[in-house]
Amino acid sequence: MSNEPPNPKPKSFFDRLAAAFHEEEVEDRDRLLSLMRDAQSHNVMDKETLSMMEGALEVSDLRADDLMIPRAQVQEIDLTGTLDDWIRTVIESGHSRFPAVDGDLDNVQGILHAKDLLRLMINPELDVRKLLRPARFIPESQPINVLLRDFKSTRSHLALVIDEFGSISGLITIEDVLEQIVGDISDEFDRDDPSGVIVQESTNRWRVGAHLEIEAFNEYFSAELRDDYCETVGGLVTDRLEHVPQKGEVVEEAGFRFTVADADERQAQALIVERL
């Protein structure tokens, strides 16, 4: 009679998956991802659940500067302006929270909620500075998983990202973080087109946000725009003009005419696109 121990019964897929989540045999993230994808292929979870789990794992590798809105695209409310100016900014942007600044983004006074402007409309004698919420500042190197935990504990929805010199380099919201996990979150202010910033005005005329990436433009229009230095359509127009675009200026490129429809002192905001 043999004294050798019986061969252990091979672990089933479900045994291995259970062990994975109890950290009994997973040595690295790739192994865990492989098991989760196996689970999806066996219909243990659907594709959406797998996608969210993968997004949650990826978040731990990201920093604030990976997801932030760059400084040039941050829409602020300047307290040196008027109530009409502030309301116009709220309507044009569709956002609900804004950094409130005194002159520029390096002088943030707090966060202003759009709904608080209703109180000012009713009672113009109110001091807008007394309506401001405290602003949160985080370094560019802040891990996203830590930031998400901070958003939850402080019930904040927005943080300003600062560089090593203390200047504002961007802005990040809780929606930016959650979209990394669950995918795009659309609301009533989002466009229904693939890019979110393209609106067809007539058969051969479109209004395009200047921050639209060239790659997305090419995909939407089956175009072949190219630029070695810029990633956005607005950047390409600026590159061709060789100065900050002004409203009404025109650039023709790769079979398209781009007319600057809206611009500020720093950059183009919107373009009218016509196919030639």
Phi, psi and omega in degrees: 000131184285141176264003181290138179293146179298148178296134179296144179293129181303141179289136176284170177302318183291327175296316181293322179294316178298317179297325181300315183280352172258010176058036181269336182217003179274122182261338179206174184294324180301322179295317179296316179298321179298317179294321179294321178291326173298319179299318179294321180292337176265012178063024174286329176219158179271173184296324181295319179295316177300317181299319179293321179294321177295319178297320179297322178291321181293330182303324183293345179266353186261154176244170182302321182287352175282331186245351187292155169281123183300153182310317183298340182256000180287131178256115183247167172249121182272117183292347176280353179275195182250168178301322178298320178299316183294317180296320179298319179297317180297315182294316184290328184270325183078006180276166180248345180226141184220143168294130176261121187240160176249081179104304179206176187292344177276007179225060181286131180260340182160193179245131180251129175273139181302323183296336180289340177293335176297323178295323178290327179294323180283321182228086183298346181281350178297144176275114184301330182295335179282350180266354185286142171268156178297141176273145177255135180241133180227153178284159178301332184275001182300122177298141184295323180295326176291319179297318179298319177296323179292317176303318183292315185289328182262356183057034178268157178240353188209141175221146176265133184263131182243149178272186185294342180263001179088005178273152178290122178253348179175190182217143178224142181242165178296331178294322178301319181289314182295326178295331177295332182268311189256355184095181184302136176250113181266144173231188187290349179264352181279147176285159179269356181278165185301327185270338184083352183224024178238124178232121179279123183261333176202187184303321186231034184214129180228149171256125187234133174294136184294341181273003176298130179291144181303321180299317179292322177299313181299321180292318182292316186261002186052046185257178180226048175292142178219141173206130184281347188242341187237153179253344184246161179294320177298322177296320178298316179298317178299319180298318181289324180283332182065026172198170179296123183300147175240151182305132179097344179290151188233138173230135175249130187206130172050040177086013180228149172252126179249118177249128181290115182267332182206137181204155172243195185287352184247331188193164172288146179250323182212150183230146169263125183248130176231136177276128182280000000 
